[in-house]
Amino acid sequence: MILITGGAGFIGSHTCVALAACSEPFLILDHFGNSRRSVLERMGRITGMVPPCIEGDIRDAGLLRRIFAQYPITEVIHFAALKSVGESVREALRYYDNNIAGTVTLLQAMRAANVRSMVFSSSATVYGDPASLPIREDFPLSATNPYGQTKLMMEQVLADTSASEPGQWRIARLRYFNPVGAHESGLIGEDPQDVPNNLMPYVAQVAAGQRPCLSVFGNDYPTPDGTGTRDYIHVMDLAAGHVAALRYLRQNMGLLTVNLGTGRPVSVLEMVRSFEKASGRPVPYAVVARRPGDVAQCWADPGLAERLLGWKAELDVDRMCADAWRWQNGMARSLLEESALAAH
Ligand SMILES: NC(=O)c1ccc[n+]([C@@H]2O[C@H](COP(=O)([O-])OP(=O)(O)OC[C@H]3O[C@@H](n4cnc5c(N)ncnc54)[C@H](O)[C@@H]3O)[C@@H](O)[C@H]2O)c1
Ligand SMILES: O=c1ccn([C@@H]2O[C@H](COP(=O)(O)OP(=O)(O)O[C@H]3O[C@H](CO)[C@@H](O)[C@H](O)[C@H]3O)[C@@H](O)[C@H]2O)c(=O)[nH]1
């Protein structure tokens, strides 16, 4: 059985659906700090069974001990983390505590229970401002904010843990590029609890009429249309990458580090046009100043993942927008209305 920390979140919920589709048993551990309990029932509508879930915190060593004692856990996929760059600058200690202390507590509990296999959510943020493109796994690493720093530090913790007991650990550090989109059912998707920081959920809310206008952060970058480019990857492709990593670890001992991206850069304006096409709605935008800390361009060389895992992203940006729109215009809208009613 696979323990999925943060399995109720955006990427975790989609990965659970992918695991259920290949009959892999799993157990979710999530404290619902950045997700809704109702996601479990919606996942159940997709898979035919509400997934088993324990509500709790990865920093709770006693709870982890009980989980490892009670369930036949053999592997862990570790999504649980705080992920907002801006918030991490203002609340640095909360980020270090949740992300670093949480991961160390989890690894200690795993070791005590003799479970030494983990798939870990890292991020392209560990490459900082890349000197050249596309980005390969052996490029220099750096961090420009506490969130990125926690990812770098956790990567180091995992490398040192693996080295401390040679031949015993199986660890995959998956560096995601920009996960977007939603499950094709429209029942689960990215569900920001606040004003979205990221491009795709913001564009989706503008298309849905929930926000008047997108601010495009700069059109004077050295890119074909002047706006920033990113490697957007469909969340179901990303989910499939986790299944592939899990299978790789079952056959291979040691530490694996791979990019999960498409290898194709997409600009802000290309994304806007694709979303307009998918939704049939206009996405009004205004160009404003660059966002501090943004890099101009970022995209992956995904070749290593293809060679080692036999995995490759399949879904294009039009499909990402179509699925995100189905989610936004249906379930996400009603969840937002429910929250607004509950707040009154
Ligand atoms: N979404 C992205 O753009 C992106 C990009 C690169 C890497 N990542 C990483 O992928 C992982 C998943 O991201 P996501 O987008 O699904 O985020 P998310 O916030 O939707 O999901 C994270 C889940 O973990 C839970 N959680 C957080 N801290 C916890 C704790 N201490 N104990 C128990 N549960 C806890 C939250 O309630 C949430 O359900 C994170 O590690 C994130 O840093 C995300
Ligand atoms: O309202 C918006 C939001 C974003 N953008 C632009 O859209 C692109 C993508 O931005 P965003 O979706 O915020 O992604 P990133 O800036 O690539 O940041 C994400 O990807 C990084 C690398 O993985 C992680 O470090 C961050 O946590 C994660 O938010 C960038 O050019 C932004 O300037 C806008 O123009 N307007």
JSON list of N, CA and C in Angstrom, two decimals, residues 47-73:
[
{"chain": "A", "resi": 47, "resn": "THR", "atom": "N", "xyz": [-13.50, 7.22, -9.61]},
{"chain": "A", "resi": 47, "resn": "THR", "atom": "CA", "xyz": [-12.86, 5.89, -9.52]},
{"chain": "A", "resi": 47, "resn": "THR", "atom": "C", "xyz": [-13.83, 4.78, -9.11]},
{"chain": "A", "resi": 48, "resn": "GLY", "atom": "N", "xyz": [-15.01, 5.17, -8.59]},
{"chain": "A", "resi": 48, "resn": "GLY", "atom": "CA", "xyz": [-15.96, 4.15, -8.13]},
{"chain": "A", "resi": 48, "resn": "GLY", "atom": "C", "xyz": [-15.82, 3.84, -6.65]},
{"chain": "A", "resi": 49, "resn": "MET", "atom": "N", "xyz": [-14.84, 4.48, -5.97]},
{"chain": "A", "resi": 49, "resn": "MET", "atom": "CA", "xyz": [-14.68, 4.23, -4.53]},
{"chain": "A", "resi": 49, "resn": "MET", "atom": "C", "xyz": [-14.08, 5.46, -3.85]},
{"chain": "A", "resi": 50, "resn": "VAL", "atom": "N", "xyz": [-14.71, 5.93, -2.77]},
{"chain": "A", "resi": 50, "resn": "VAL", "atom": "CA", "xyz": [-14.14, 7.06, -2.03]},
{"chain": "A", "resi": 50, "resn": "VAL", "atom": "C", "xyz": [-12.80, 6.60, -1.46]},
{"chain": "A", "resi": 51, "resn": "PRO", "atom": "N", "xyz": [-11.71, 7.33, -1.72]},
{"chain": "A", "resi": 51, "resn": "PRO", "atom": "CA", "xyz": [-10.40, 6.83, -1.29]},
{"chain": "A", "resi": 51, "resn": "PRO", "atom": "C", "xyz": [-10.24, 6.89, 0.23]},
{"chain": "A", "resi": 52, "resn": "PRO", "atom": "N", "xyz": [-9.52, 5.92, 0.80]},
{"chain": "A", "resi": 52, "resn": "PRO", "atom": "CA", "xyz": [-9.28, 5.97, 2.24]},
{"chain": "A", "resi": 52, "resn": "PRO", "atom": "C", "xyz": [-8.37, 7.15, 2.58]},
{"chain": "A", "resi": 53, "resn": "CYS", "atom": "N", "xyz": [-8.71, 7.87, 3.66]},
{"chain": "A", "resi": 53, "resn": "CYS", "atom": "CA", "xyz": [-7.94, 9.08, 4.00]},
{"chain": "A", "resi": 53, "resn": "CYS", "atom": "C", "xyz": [-7.89, 9.24, 5.50]},
{"chain": "A", "resi": 54, "resn": "ILE", "atom": "N", "xyz": [-6.72, 9.59, 6.00]},
{"chain": "A", "resi": 54, "resn": "ILE", "atom": "CA", "xyz": [-6.57, 9.95, 7.41]},
{"chain": "A", "resi": 54, "resn": "ILE", "atom": "C", "xyz": [-6.31, 11.44, 7.47]},
{"chain": "A", "resi": 55, "resn": "GLU", "atom": "N", "xyz": [-7.10, 12.12, 8.32]},
{"chain": "A", "resi": 55, "resn": "GLU", "atom": "CA", "xyz": [-6.91, 13.56, 8.45]},
{"chain": "A", "resi": 55, "resn": "GLU", "atom": "C", "xyz": [-5.85, 13.81, 9.51]},
{"chain": "A", "resi": 56, "resn": "GLY", "atom": "N", "xyz": [-4.73, 14.40, 9.13]},
{"chain": "A", "resi": 56, "resn": "GLY", "atom": "CA", "xyz": [-3.67, 14.65, 10.09]},
{"chain": "A", "resi": 56, "resn": "GLY", "atom": "C", "xyz": [-2.48, 15.30, 9.43]},
{"chain": "A", "resi": 57, "resn": "ASP", "atom": "N", "xyz": [-1.48, 15.57, 10.26]},
{"chain": "A", "resi": 57, "resn": "ASP", "atom": "CA", "xyz": [-0.33, 16.37, 9.84]},
{"chain": "A", "resi": 57, "resn": "ASP", "atom": "C", "xyz": [0.92, 15.50, 9.73]},
{"chain": "A", "resi": 58, "resn": "ILE", "atom": "N", "xyz": [1.72, 15.72, 8.69]},
{"chain": "A", "resi": 58, "resn": "ILE", "atom": "CA", "xyz": [2.94, 14.92, 8.54]},
{"chain": "A", "resi": 58, "resn": "ILE", "atom": "C", "xyz": [3.97, 15.22, 9.64]},
{"chain": "A", "resi": 59, "resn": "ARG", "atom": "N", "xyz": [3.76, 16.31, 10.37]},
{"chain": "A", "resi": 59, "resn": "ARG", "atom": "CA", "xyz": [4.70, 16.62, 11.47]},
{"chain": "A", "resi": 59, "resn": "ARG", "atom": "C", "xyz": [4.34, 15.88, 12.76]},
{"chain": "A", "resi": 60, "resn": "ASP", "atom": "N", "xyz": [3.22, 15.15, 12.75]},
{"chain": "A", "resi": 60, "resn": "ASP", "atom": "CA", "xyz": [2.75, 14.45, 13.95]},
{"chain": "A", "resi": 60, "resn": "ASP", "atom": "C", "xyz": [3.40, 13.06, 13.97]},
{"chain": "A", "resi": 61, "resn": "ALA", "atom": "N", "xyz": [4.53, 12.95, 14.70]},
{"chain": "A", "resi": 61, "resn": "ALA", "atom": "CA", "xyz": [5.31, 11.70, 14.69]},
{"chain": "A", "resi": 61, "resn": "ALA", "atom": "C", "xyz": [4.50, 10.53, 15.25]},
{"chain": "A", "resi": 62, "resn": "GLY", "atom": "N", "xyz": [3.69, 10.79, 16.27]},
{"chain": "A", "resi": 62, "resn": "GLY", "atom": "CA", "xyz": [2.88, 9.73, 16.88]},
{"chain": "A", "resi": 62, "resn": "GLY", "atom": "C", "xyz": [1.87, 9.18, 15.87]},
{"chain": "A", "resi": 63, "resn": "LEU", "atom": "N", "xyz": [1.24, 10.09, 15.16]},
{"chain": "A", "resi": 63, "resn": "LEU", "atom": "CA", "xyz": [0.26, 9.66, 14.15]},
{"chain": "A", "resi": 63, "resn": "LEU", "atom": "C", "xyz": [0.95, 8.83, 13.06]},
{"chain": "A", "resi": 64, "resn": "LEU", "atom": "N", "xyz": [2.12, 9.28, 12.62]},
{"chain": "A", "resi": 64, "resn": "LEU", "atom": "CA", "xyz": [2.83, 8.53, 11.58]},
{"chain": "A", "resi": 64, "resn": "LEU", "atom": "C", "xyz": [3.18, 7.13, 12.07]},
{"chain": "A", "resi": 65, "resn": "ARG", "atom": "N", "xyz": [3.63, 7.05, 13.33]},
{"chain": "A", "resi": 65, "resn": "ARG", "atom": "CA", "xyz": [3.97, 5.75, 13.90]},
{"chain": "A", "resi": 65, "resn": "ARG", "atom": "C", "xyz": [2.75, 4.82, 13.85]},
{"chain": "A", "resi": 66, "resn": "ARG", "atom": "N", "xyz": [1.61, 5.37, 14.25]},
{"chain": "A", "resi": 66, "resn": "ARG", "atom": "CA", "xyz": [0.39, 4.54, 14.26]},
{"chain": "A", "resi": 66, "resn": "ARG", "atom": "C", "xyz": [0.00, 4.12, 12.84]},
{"chain": "A", "resi": 67, "resn": "ILE", "atom": "N", "xyz": [0.13, 5.04, 11.88]},
{"chain": "A", "resi": 67, "resn": "ILE", "atom": "CA", "xyz": [-0.23, 4.70, 10.49]},
{"chain": "A", "resi": 67, "resn": "ILE", "atom": "C", "xyz": [0.66, 3.56, 9.98]},
{"chain": "A", "resi": 68, "resn": "PHE", "atom": "N", "xyz": [2.00, 3.70, 10.20]},
{"chain": "A", "resi": 68, "resn": "PHE", "atom": "CA", "xyz": [2.91, 2.67, 9.69]},
{"chain": "A", "resi": 68, "resn": "PHE", "atom": "C", "xyz": [2.69, 1.33, 10.42]},
{"chain": "A", "resi": 69, "resn": "ALA", "atom": "N", "xyz": [2.23, 1.41, 11.70]},
{"chain": "A", "resi": 69, "resn": "ALA", "atom": "CA", "xyz": [1.98, 0.16, 12.44]},
{"chain": "A", "resi": 69, "resn": "ALA", "atom": "C", "xyz": [0.70, -0.51, 11.95]},
{"chain": "A", "resi": 70, "resn": "GLN", "atom": "N", "xyz": [-0.27, 0.33, 11.59]},
{"chain": "A", "resi": 70, "resn": "GLN", "atom": "CA", "xyz": [-1.61, -0.21, 11.30]},
{"chain": "A", "resi": 70, "resn": "GLN", "atom": "C", "xyz": [-1.82, -0.65, 9.86]},
{"chain": "A", "resi": 71, "resn": "TYR", "atom": "N", "xyz": [-1.14, 0.02, 8.93]},
{"chain": "A", "resi": 71, "resn": "TYR", "atom": "CA", "xyz": [-1.38, -0.26, 7.50]},
{"chain": "A", "resi": 71, "resn": "TYR", "atom": "C", "xyz": [-0.12, -0.86, 6.87]},
{"chain": "A", "resi": 72, "resn": "PRO", "atom": "N", "xyz": [-0.30, -1.73, 5.87]},
{"chain": "A", "resi": 72, "resn": "PRO", "atom": "CA", "xyz": [0.86, -2.37, 5.23]},
{"chain": "A", "resi": 72, "resn": "PRO", "atom": "C", "xyz": [1.53, -1.45, 4.20]},
{"chain": "A", "resi": 73, "resn": "ILE", "atom": "N", "xyz": [2.05, -0.30, 4.68]},
{"chain": "A", "resi": 73, "resn": "ILE", "atom": "CA", "xyz": [2.64, 0.68, 3.76]},
{"chain": "A", "resi": 73, "resn": "ILE", "atom": "C", "xyz": [4.01, 0.17, 3.29]}
]
